[in-house]
Structures are given as C-alpha cells and as structure tokens.
Coordinates of C-alpha atoms in Angstrom, one line a residue:
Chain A
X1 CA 95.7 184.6 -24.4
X2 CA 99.4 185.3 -24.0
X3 CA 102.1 184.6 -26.5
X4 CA 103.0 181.4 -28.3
X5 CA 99.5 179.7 -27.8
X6 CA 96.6 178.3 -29.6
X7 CA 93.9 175.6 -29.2
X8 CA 93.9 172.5 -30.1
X9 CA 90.9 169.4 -31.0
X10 CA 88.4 169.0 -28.1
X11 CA 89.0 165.5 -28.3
X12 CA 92.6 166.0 -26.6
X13 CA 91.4 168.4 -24.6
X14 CA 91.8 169.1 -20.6
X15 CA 89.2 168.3 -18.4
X16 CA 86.5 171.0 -17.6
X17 CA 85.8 172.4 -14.7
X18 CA 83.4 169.9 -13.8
X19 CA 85.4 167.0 -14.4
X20 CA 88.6 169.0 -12.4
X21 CA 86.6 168.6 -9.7
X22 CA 85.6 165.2 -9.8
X23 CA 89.4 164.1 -11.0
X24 CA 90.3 166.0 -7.1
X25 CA 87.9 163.7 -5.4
X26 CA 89.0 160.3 -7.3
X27 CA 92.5 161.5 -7.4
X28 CA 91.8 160.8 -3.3
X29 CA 90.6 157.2 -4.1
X30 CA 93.6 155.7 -5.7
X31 CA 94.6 152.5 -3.2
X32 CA 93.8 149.0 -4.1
X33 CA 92.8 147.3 -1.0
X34 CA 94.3 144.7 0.3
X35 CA 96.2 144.8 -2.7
X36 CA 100.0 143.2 -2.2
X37 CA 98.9 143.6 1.9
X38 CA 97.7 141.7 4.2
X39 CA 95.1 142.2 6.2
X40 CA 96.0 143.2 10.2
X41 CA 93.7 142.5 12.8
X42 CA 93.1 142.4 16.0
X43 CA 90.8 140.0 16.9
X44 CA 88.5 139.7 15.5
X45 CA 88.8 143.3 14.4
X46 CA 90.5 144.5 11.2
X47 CA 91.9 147.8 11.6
X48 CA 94.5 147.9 8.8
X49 CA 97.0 146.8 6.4
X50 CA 100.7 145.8 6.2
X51 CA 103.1 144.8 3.8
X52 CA 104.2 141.0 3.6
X53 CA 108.2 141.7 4.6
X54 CA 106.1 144.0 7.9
X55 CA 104.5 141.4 8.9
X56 CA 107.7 139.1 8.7
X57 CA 109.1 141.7 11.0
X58 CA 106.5 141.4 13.1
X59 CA 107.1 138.1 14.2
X60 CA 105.3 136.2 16.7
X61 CA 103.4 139.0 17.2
X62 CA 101.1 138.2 14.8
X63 CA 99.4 134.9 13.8
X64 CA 99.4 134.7 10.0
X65 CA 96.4 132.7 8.1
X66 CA 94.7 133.1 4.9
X67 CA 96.0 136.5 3.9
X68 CA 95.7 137.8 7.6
X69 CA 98.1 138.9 10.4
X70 CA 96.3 138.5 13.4
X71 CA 97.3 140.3 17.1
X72 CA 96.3 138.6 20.3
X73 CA 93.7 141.4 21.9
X74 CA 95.6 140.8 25.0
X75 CA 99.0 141.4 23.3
X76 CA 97.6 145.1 21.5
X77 CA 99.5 147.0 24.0
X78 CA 102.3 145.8 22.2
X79 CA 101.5 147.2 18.6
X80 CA 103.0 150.7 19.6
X81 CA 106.7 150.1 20.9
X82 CA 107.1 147.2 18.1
X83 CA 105.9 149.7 16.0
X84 CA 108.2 152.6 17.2
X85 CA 111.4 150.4 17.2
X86 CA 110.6 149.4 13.2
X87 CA 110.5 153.1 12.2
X88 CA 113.9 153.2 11.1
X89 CA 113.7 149.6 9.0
X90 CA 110.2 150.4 7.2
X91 CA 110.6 154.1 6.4
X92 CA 109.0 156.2 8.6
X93 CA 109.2 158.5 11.6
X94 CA 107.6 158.7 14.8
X95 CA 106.1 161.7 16.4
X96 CA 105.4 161.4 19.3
X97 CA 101.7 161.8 19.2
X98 CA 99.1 158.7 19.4
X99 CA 96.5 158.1 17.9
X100 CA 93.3 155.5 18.8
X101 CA 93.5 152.0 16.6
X102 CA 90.0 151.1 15.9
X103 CA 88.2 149.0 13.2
X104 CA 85.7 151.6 12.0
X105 CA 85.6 155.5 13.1
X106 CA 82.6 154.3 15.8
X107 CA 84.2 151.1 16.8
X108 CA 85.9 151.0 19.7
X109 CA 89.4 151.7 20.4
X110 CA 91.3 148.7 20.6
X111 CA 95.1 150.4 21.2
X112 CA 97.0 153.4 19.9
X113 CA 99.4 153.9 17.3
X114 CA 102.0 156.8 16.5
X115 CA 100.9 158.8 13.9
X116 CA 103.6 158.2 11.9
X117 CA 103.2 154.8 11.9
X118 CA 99.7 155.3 10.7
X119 CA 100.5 154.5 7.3
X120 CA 102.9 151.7 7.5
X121 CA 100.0 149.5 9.3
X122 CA 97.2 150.9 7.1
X123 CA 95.2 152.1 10.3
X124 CA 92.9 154.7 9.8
X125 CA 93.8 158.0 10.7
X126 CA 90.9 160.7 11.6
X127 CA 91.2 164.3 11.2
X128 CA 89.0 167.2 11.7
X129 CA 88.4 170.3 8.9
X130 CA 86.5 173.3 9.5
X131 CA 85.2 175.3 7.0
X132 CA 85.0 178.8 8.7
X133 CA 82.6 180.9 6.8
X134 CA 81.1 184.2 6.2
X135 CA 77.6 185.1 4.6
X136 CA 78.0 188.4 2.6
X137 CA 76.4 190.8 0.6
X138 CA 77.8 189.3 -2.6
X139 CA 78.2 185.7 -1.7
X140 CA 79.3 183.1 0.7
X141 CA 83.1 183.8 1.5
X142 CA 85.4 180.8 3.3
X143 CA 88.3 181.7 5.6
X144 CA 91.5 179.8 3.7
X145 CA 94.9 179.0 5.9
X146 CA 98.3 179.1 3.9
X147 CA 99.9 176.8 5.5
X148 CA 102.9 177.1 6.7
X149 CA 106.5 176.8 4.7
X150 CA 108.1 175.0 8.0
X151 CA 105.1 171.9 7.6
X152 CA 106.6 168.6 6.6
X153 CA 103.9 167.6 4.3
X154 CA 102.2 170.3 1.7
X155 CA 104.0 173.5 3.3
X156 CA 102.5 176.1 1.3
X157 CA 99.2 175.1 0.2
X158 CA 96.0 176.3 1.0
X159 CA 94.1 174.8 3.9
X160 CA 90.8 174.8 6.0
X161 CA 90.6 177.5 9.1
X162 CA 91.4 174.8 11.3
X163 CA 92.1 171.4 11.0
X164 CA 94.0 168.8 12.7
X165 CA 94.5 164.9 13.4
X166 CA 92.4 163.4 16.4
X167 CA 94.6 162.4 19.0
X168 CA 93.9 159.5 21.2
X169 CA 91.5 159.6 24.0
X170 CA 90.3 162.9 22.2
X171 CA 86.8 163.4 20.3
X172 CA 86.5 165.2 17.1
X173 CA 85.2 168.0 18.7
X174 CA 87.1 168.4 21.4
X175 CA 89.8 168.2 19.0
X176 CA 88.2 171.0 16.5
X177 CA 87.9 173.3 19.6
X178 CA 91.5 172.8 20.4
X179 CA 92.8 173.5 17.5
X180 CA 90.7 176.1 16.6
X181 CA 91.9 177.9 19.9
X182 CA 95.6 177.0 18.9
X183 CA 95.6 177.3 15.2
X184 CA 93.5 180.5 14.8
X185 CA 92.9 182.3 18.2
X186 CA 89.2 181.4 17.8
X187 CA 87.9 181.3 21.5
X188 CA 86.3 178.2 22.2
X189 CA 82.5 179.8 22.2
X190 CA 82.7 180.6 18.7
X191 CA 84.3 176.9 18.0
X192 CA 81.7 175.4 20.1
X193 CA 78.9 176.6 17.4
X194 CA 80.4 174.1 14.7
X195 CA 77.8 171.6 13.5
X196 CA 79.6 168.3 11.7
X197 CA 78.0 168.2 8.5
X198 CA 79.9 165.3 6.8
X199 CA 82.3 162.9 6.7
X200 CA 85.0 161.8 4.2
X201 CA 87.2 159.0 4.4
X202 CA 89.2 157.6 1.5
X203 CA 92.1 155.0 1.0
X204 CA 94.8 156.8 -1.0
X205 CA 98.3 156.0 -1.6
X206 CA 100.4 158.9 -1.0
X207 CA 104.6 159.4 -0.4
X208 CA 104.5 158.4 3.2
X209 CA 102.6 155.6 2.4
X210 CA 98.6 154.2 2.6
X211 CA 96.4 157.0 4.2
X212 CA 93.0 155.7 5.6
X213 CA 91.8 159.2 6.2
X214 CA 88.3 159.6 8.0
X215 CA 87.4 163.5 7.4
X216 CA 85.0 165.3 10.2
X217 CA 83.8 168.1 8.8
X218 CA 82.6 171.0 10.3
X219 CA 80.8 174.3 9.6
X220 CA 80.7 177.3 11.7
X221 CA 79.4 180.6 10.2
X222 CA 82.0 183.3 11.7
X223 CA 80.8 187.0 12.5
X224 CA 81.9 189.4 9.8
X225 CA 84.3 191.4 12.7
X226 CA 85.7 188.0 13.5
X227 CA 89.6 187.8 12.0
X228 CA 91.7 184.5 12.4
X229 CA 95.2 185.0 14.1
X230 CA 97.7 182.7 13.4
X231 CA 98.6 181.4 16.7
X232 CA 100.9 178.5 17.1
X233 CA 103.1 178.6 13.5
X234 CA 101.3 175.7 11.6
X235 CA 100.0 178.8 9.5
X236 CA 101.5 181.9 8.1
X237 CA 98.5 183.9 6.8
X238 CA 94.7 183.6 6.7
X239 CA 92.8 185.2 4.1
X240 CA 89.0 185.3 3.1
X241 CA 87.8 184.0 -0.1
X242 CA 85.0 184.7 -2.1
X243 CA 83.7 180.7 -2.2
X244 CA 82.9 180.9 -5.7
X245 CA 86.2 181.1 -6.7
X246 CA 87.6 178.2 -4.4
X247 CA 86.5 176.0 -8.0
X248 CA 88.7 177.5 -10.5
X249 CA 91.8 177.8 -7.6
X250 CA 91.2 174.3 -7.1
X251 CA 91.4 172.6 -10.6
X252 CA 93.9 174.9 -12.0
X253 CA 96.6 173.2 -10.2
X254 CA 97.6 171.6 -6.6
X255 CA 97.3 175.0 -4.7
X256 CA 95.0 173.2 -2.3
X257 CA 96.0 170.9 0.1
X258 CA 95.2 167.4 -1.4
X259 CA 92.3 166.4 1.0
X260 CA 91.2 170.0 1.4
X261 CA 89.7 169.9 -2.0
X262 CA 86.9 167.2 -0.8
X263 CA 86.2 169.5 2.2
X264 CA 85.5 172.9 -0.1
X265 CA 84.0 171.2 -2.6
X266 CA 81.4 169.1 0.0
X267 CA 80.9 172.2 1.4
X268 CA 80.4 174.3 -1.7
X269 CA 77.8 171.5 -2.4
X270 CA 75.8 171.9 0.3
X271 CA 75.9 176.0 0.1
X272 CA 74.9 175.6 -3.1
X273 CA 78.0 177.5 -5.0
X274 CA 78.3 174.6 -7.0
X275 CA 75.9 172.1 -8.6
X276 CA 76.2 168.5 -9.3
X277 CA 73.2 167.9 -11.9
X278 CA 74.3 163.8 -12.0
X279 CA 75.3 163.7 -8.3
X280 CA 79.0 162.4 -9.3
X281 CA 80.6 164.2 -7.1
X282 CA 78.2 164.0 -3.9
X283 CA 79.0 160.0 -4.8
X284 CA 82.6 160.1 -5.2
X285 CA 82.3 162.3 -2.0
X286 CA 80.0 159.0 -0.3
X287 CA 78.1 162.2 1.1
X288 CA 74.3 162.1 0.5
Chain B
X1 CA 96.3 170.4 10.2
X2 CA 95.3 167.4 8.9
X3 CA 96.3 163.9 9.5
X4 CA 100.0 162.4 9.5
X5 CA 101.9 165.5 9.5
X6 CA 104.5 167.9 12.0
X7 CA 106.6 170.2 11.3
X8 CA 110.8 170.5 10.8
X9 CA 113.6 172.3 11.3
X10 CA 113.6 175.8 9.2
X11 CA 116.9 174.9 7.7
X12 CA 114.7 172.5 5.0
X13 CA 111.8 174.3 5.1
X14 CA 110.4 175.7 1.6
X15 CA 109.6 179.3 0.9
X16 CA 108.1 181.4 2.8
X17 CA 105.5 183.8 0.8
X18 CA 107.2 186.5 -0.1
X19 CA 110.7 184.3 -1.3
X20 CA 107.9 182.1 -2.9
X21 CA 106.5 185.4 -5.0
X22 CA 110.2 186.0 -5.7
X23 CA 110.6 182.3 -7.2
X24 CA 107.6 182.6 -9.2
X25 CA 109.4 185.8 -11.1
X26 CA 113.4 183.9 -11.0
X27 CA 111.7 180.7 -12.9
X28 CA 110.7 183.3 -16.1
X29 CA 114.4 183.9 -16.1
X30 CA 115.6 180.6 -16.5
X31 CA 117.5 181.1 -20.1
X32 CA 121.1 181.2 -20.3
X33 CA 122.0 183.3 -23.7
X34 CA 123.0 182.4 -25.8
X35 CA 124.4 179.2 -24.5
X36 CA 124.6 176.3 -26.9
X37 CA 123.0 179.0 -29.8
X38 CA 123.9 181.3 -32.2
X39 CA 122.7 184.6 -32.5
X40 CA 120.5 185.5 -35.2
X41 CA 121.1 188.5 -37.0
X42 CA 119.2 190.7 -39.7
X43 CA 122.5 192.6 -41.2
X44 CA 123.4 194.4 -38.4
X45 CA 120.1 193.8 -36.3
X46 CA 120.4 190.9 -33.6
X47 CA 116.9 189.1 -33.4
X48 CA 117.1 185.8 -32.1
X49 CA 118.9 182.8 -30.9
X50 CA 119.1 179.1 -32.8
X51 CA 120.5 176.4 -32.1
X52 CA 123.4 174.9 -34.6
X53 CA 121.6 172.5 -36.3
X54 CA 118.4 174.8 -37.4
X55 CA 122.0 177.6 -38.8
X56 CA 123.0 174.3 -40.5
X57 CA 119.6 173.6 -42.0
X58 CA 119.4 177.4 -42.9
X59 CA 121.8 176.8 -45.5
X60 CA 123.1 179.7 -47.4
X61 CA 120.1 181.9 -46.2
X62 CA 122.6 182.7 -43.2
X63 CA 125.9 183.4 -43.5
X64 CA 127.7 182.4 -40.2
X65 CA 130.6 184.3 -39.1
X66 CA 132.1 184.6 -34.7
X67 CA 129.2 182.7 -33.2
X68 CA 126.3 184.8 -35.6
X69 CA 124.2 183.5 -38.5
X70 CA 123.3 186.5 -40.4
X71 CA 120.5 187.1 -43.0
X72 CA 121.2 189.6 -45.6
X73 CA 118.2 192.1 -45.4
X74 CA 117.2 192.2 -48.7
X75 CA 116.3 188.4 -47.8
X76 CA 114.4 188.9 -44.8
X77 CA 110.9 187.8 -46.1
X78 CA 112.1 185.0 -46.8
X79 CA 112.4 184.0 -43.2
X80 CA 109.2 183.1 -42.9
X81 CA 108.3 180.5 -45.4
X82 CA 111.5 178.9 -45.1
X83 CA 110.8 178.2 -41.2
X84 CA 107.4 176.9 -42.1
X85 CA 109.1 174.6 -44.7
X86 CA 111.3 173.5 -41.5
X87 CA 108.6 172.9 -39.1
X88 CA 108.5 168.9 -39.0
X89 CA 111.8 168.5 -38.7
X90 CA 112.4 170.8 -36.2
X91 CA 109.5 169.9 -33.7
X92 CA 107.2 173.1 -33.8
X93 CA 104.1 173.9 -35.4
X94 CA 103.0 177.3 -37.3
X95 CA 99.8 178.4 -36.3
X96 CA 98.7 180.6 -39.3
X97 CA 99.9 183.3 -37.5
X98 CA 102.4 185.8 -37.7
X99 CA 104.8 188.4 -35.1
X100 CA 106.7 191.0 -36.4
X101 CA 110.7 190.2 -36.4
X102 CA 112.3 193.2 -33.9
X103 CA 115.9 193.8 -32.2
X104 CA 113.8 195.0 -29.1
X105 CA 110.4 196.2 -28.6
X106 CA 110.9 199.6 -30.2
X107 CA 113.1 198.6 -33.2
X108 CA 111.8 198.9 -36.7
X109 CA 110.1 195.7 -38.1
X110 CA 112.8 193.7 -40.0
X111 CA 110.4 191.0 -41.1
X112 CA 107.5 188.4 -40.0
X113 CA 107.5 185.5 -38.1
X114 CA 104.8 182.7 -37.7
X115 CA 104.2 182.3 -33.9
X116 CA 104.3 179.0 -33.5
X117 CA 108.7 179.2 -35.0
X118 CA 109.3 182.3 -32.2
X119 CA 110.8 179.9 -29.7
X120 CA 113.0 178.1 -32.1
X121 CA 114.4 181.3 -33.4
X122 CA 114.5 182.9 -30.1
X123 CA 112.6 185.9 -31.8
X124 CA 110.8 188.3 -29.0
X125 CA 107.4 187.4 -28.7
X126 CA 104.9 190.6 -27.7
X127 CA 102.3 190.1 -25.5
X128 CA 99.2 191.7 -23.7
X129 CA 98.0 191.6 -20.1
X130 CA 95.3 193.4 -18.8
X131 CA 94.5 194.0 -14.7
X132 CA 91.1 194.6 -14.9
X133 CA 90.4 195.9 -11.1
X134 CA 87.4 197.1 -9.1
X135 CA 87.8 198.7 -5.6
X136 CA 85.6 197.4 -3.2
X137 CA 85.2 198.7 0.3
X138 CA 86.4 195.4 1.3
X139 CA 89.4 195.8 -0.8
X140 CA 90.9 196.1 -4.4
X141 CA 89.4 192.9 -6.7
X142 CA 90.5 191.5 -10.0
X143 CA 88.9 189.8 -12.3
X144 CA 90.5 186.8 -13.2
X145 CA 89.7 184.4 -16.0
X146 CA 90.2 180.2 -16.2
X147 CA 91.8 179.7 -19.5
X148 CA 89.6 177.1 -21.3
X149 CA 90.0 173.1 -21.2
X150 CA 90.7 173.3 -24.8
X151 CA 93.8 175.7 -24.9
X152 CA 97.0 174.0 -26.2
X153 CA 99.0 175.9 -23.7
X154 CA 98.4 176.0 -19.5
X155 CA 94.7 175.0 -19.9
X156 CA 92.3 175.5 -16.7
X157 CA 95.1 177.7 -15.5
X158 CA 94.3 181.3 -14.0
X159 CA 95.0 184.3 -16.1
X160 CA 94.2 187.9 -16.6
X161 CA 91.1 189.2 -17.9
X162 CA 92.2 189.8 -21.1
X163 CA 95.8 188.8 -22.9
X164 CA 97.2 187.8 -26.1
X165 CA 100.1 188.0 -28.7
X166 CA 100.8 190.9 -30.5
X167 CA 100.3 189.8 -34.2
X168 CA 102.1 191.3 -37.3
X169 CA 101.2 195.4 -37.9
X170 CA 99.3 196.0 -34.3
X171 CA 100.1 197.8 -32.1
X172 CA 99.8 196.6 -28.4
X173 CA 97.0 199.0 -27.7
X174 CA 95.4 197.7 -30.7
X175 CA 95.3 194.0 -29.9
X176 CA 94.7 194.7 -26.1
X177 CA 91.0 196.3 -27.6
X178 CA 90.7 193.5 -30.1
X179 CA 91.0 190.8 -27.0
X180 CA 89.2 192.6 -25.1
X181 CA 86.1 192.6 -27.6
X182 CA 87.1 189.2 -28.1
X183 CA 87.7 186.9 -25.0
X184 CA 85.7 189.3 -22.4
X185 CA 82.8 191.2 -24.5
X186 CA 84.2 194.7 -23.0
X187 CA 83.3 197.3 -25.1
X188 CA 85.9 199.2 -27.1
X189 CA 85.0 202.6 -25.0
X190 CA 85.5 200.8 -21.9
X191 CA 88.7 198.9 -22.9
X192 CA 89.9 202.0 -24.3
X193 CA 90.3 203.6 -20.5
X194 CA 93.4 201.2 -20.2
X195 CA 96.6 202.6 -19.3
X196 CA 99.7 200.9 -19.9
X197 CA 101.7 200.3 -16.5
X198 CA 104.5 197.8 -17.1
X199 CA 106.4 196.2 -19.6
X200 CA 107.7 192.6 -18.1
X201 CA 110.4 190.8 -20.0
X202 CA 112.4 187.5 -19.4
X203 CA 113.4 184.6 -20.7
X204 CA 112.6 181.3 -20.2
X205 CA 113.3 177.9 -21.8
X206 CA 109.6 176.3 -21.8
X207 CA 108.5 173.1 -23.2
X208 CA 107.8 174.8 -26.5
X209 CA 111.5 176.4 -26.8
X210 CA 113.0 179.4 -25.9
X211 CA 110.2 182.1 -25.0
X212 CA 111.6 185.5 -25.6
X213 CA 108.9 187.7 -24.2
X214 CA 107.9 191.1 -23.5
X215 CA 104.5 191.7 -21.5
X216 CA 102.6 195.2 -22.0
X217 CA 100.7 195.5 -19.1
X218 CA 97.4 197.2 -18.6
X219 CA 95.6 198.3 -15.8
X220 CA 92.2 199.2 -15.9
X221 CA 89.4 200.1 -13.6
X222 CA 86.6 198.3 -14.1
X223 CA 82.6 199.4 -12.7
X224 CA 80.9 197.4 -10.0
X225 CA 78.3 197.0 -12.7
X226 CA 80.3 195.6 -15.3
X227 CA 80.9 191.5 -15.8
X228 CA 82.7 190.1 -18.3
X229 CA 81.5 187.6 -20.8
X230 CA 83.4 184.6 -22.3
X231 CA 83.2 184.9 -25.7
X232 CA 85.4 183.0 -27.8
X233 CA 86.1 180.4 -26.1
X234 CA 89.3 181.0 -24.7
X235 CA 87.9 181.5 -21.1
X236 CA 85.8 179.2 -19.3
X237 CA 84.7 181.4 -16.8
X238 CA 85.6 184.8 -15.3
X239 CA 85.6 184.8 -10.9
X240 CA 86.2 188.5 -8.9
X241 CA 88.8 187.7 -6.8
X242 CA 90.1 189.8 -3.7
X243 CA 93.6 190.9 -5.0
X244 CA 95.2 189.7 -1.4
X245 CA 94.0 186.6 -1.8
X246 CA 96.1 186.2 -4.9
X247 CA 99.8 186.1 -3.0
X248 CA 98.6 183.1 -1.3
X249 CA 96.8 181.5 -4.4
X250 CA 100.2 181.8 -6.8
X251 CA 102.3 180.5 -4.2
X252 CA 100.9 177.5 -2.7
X253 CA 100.9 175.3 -6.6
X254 CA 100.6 176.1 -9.8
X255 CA 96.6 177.2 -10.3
X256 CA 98.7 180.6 -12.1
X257 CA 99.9 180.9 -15.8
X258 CA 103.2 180.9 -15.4
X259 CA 103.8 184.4 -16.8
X260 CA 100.4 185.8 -15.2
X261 CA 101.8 185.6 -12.0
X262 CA 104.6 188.2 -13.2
X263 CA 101.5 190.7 -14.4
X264 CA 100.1 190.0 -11.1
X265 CA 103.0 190.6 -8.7
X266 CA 103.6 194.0 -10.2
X267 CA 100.1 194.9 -10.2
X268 CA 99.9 193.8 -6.6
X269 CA 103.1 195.9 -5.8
X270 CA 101.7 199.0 -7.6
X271 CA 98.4 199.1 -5.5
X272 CA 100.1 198.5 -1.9
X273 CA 98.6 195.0 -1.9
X274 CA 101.9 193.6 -1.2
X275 CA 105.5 195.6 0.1
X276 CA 108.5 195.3 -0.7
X277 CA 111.0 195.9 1.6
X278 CA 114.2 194.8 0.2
X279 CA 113.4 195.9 -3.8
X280 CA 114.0 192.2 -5.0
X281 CA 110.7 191.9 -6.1
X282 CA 110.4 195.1 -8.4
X283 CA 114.5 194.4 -9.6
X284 CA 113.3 190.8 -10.5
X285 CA 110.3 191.8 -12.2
X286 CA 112.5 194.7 -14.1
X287 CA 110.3 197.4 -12.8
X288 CA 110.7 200.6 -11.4

C-alpha cells in the first residue's frame, strides 16, 4: 500500500498485534530495582529508592547500612521540606500537591511527599483510571480524553475519561469522584457507580525519573445520552471509541498515554474484545 | 490525569489539535528543491532531482549543463537498467517493479523506473488512496486497515482501506480496482463506484530518499453489510472507526502512515467532520 514499499523476510519482521500489545505492557516494566539505588526506609518500612549522591545530600537525615538509607520514624516529618529545598540540585520540580509515603498501597501512611519529588525517592505514586464505557448495538465503545496540549508530560495523547494522582489524606475513590466531577462534568451519582476492577503497578524508568505507579482502575458503564464535558482544561476533547479498535491505535505508535495502554488493554481483557490464549498479557498485567 | 504530572504556561505548550492536523500535512513538505541536486531532465522534460555524485556516476548517459543533467531521449530506456546496475552503491534496492518516468502527473510517459530508485532520482511516485466510508446514524465511519508486521515500510501503522503505487501502463483507476481485489477482497463492481476526490502532492525527504508523490484519492461509500477481507497479506486486520475519532488518533503519536493522514484530513474536511476556519488546512493539503 502506498508508494515506494514492499515487504520484507518474516524473520525481520515487526511485531504483530499480539506481541504490540504485550511490548506496551513490558515496555512499562523496564527498572532494575535497587539497581545503582539504595534502598530508603523508614523504619522499618521501605518505601522507596534514591540515588547514592541523594542520599549524600541527605545527610544525617538518614542512617546508612548495608545498602540502606534509613529515616528515624520520628524524624519523617522531615522528608518533605528536605525534599522540597533539593529540588533544584537533583532535577526536579515541586508542585505543590502531596502525596501519602507508604510502604505498600495498604500499608499505612508514614508521611507525605510532593509529587514531584515522587520519582527522585522512588516512592510509589498511586493514581486512579476510569474506563468510562458504553454497551452498544455493535460493540462495547470507551469514552477516550485527548489530553490536553498545555499538560507537562504526554500533552496530546489519548487518555482514560478521568484519571488522576491520589492526593494525600484522599482515597482512590474519593479521588475518582473528584476528578470525574472536575475533569468531565460527570456528577458524582454516576461516578459513584464505578466498581475497581484491577490494579496495575509497575517500576519504570521514565524522563522525570523512577515511577512506582500503583494503577486503581475503575469501570463505570455510562448511559448512552451521557456526554463528557471538558471541565477544568486538563482535556481538550472527548470522543467515543469503538473498543475494538483501541488495539490497532495502540500498537501502531505512542498515541496512547504510556500507562493508559495497561488500563484499555486490562479492560479489553476482561470485556472480552481481546483474548489472551497463553495468559501473557493478563501476567505481564499481574491481573488474574 | 495520571500520576506526577501539572500543567505549564501556554507559551511552551505543544499543539493544539487543529495546529497539530496542520503539522501532520507541513512535515510531507519538508523537501527543499532542488537544494544540493541537480535536476534531471529527459531533453526538454524535467523529471527528477539527483544528487551530484549519482550525475557523476551517470557518466555520459547525462549531459550536465547550468545545474541539469539531461538524458537524450532516444536514450531513455536505458534509465532503467543502468539505475539497477547502480543500486549497491547508491544505497537503494529495486523491487522488480516499475513507475512510469513523467514531468507531472499528466505528461506523457518518457520512460520506466524501478520503484525502489524513485527516491534517488527524485522521479514522482503515483499513488492510490481509497476512503472507504459508511454513514451511520451515529456518524460517518471509515474503514481503516493496520498495515501488516511484515511491511518493509511503516508496519502496524494505520492506513486506508485500500492504497498502492501506480505501476508502469495503469492507470490510477486501474490499480485502485486491482488493490482493492487485492488487499480488501472488494469486488470489482463495488470498487468500481469510487470516485476520485483529491490529488495530494508533496515532497518529503524520508529515510528512503526523496519521495516525490502524488496521491489519487478515492472516496467510496461502502454498505453496512459489506466487511473487508485481508487478503494478501498486506493488512493485518481491517477496524470501522468513527471518522471524528480520527483527528484525535493522528494527532496524539504516530499510530498514522505518515502520508495517510493527508488522505484523511481532506476526507475529514470534505464531509464537515472537521472546519476549517482559516483555509490553512485545505492550502496545505493543496486542495480546493
């Protein structure tokens, strides 16, 4: 097709579909843990992971032994404003917005951290994604976000309905139904009908550093008359896809928000749109 | 949306969608001619560009004279062999088959060209690109086809239904029924209902050289009823999209053949799927 083309050996050859998919989940998996880090705890607790010259920085802040940099519990309080006045020396930006420090996404919260800082300490970071849906005549369709050309990271790409990171002191849901209400003008009786039906997490190494990301993801079937508005400028159109052609948009390129892709394609899953015959990707999801 | 992220000033923000559609047509017009080449004549005829050192290999088949290497006309056919015979050493590959050799679209043939030398002779490559379109209640759809895993050129990308290069002694109409038959199993008396809408030309420098193209685009209503077929391999899989979908899709990465998205845009234009306000989209695409 087109002009100037032809094919080539099979052995050289692009992935398939199939594999696309599975290179979009693994492409999510690509930190080696501790790696050149340390290990930070507090406590007892590890909650992330820092580079040798941050730790240096950090001081007598931390205890350091056998690979670790330890915090006093009773000294966590301090994590954020050391943390906010290295910004500028380790290469990254505060934003004004906390978020809980914990070991594990049910642990619990030991102290907060900016989310910009996130990275830098290798704390994880959760985030909510709801896949808004519509049951049709001629197959399941998803409500998609184009995110907006004014976002700092991925302006442009294609997103979930709603989606945001969970601030401290805030639940996952309570966070999905605020920015559901913020983000797409859904009132917060329709948000309130989203069941969690997974949740992703992955350590990846991405341009503002290590992401710990621990996915919530939700489902909500949306009434055919119901139209998303975007409300507070984090997206400049919504539009309503068939969801069986979320696979070919999402392997043909890097239209879809990097993380996005594990969402739609658990979600396809589950609905069935796509199969998974040796259960590679519902593994490299680490959904059942 | 999503985990680590805010927003900044609109000063550095990227594109919004409609300068992002625009961008998508500016990039197919990245060639500066002829720049560092010669023109490439056939006695009066200008056909192409080439870069010095292919005029130098050319020998005394050219005759170079205020910036133009000229072949005498009674020497034409030879044009072809000898750029086989120059293939190594100037870093493309023939593919077995050949384009007719044109000043512009409409020109008498002057001679053949394998498809695979086009690029380094800066010879205009024809092309075929068919719109094949159902209207919905929700909406005008498109078929759109994922180029196989195996194409040498933009594989898994999205493209039209049905495309290819115009060979030697067809006609456009004639190799937009043959692809048709080919890569979608649509029968002749269906295909035949085409109607030519556009003709799209730029061009581009491309990893493979200098792409001289013109695009004869085809729009065709398609029945609810009907669903294309794969059938040579080219196409891994056809998927109905909703044509507004499709702004969003070519915008956010590059899931879109690069060219496909010009097809696209002016098919989107001509159907009211997207405005155009300010013209800059139809005096881009070179389109009335």
């Amino acid at each position: 097709m087109g002009n100037g083309e032809d094919q080539h050996p099979p052995a050289a050859s692009a992935p398939t579909l199939d594999a696309a998919l599975l290179a979009l989940i693994t492409q999510c998996h690509n930190a080696i843990l501790p790696g050149e880090r340390l290990t930070l705890a507090i406590g007892a607790a590890h909650v992330g992971y820092i580079a040798p010259a941050l730790a240096t920085a950090l001081g007598s802040f931390v205890t350091i032994e056998r690979h670790t940099a330890t915090i006093d519990p009773a000294e966590a309080h301090r994590l954020n404003p050391i943390a906010t006045s290295l910004a500028a020396q380790f290469g990254y930006r505060t934003r004004g917005e906390d978020f809980d420090v914990r070991h594990a996404p049910d642990s619990p919260v030991l102290t907060q951290l900016d989310r910009g800082a996130l990275p830098a300490f290798g704390v994880i970071g959760q985030g909510v994604h709801l896949n808004g849906y519509v049951r049709r005549a001629d197959g399941i369709h998803l409500w998609i976000a184009r995110r907006s050309a004014t976002k700092k990271l991925d302006p442009g790409k294609l997103d979930n309905i709603v989606g945001g990171g969970v601030s401290a002191g805030m639940t996952p849901f309570e966070t999905l139904l605020k920015e559901a209400a913020e983000e797409a003008a859904m009132p917060a009786t329709l948000a309130a009908r989203a069941t969690e039906t997974a949740r992703i997490a992955y350590d990846m190494e991405r341009p503002e550093g290590l992401r710990r990301d621990v996915l919530y993801c939700y489902d909500l079937e949306l009434p055919d008359d119901f139209t998303p508005q975007a409300a507070d400028g984090e997206v400049e159109a919504f539009i309503l896809m068939p969801a069986a052609a979320l696979p070919a948009i999402m392997t043909a390129g890097d239209a879809v928000k990097f993380n996005v892709n594990l969402v739609l394609i658990d979600f396809l899953l589950r609905h069935g749109v796509i199969d998974d015959l040796t259960g590679a990707l519902r593994r490299a999801l680490g959904v059942s």
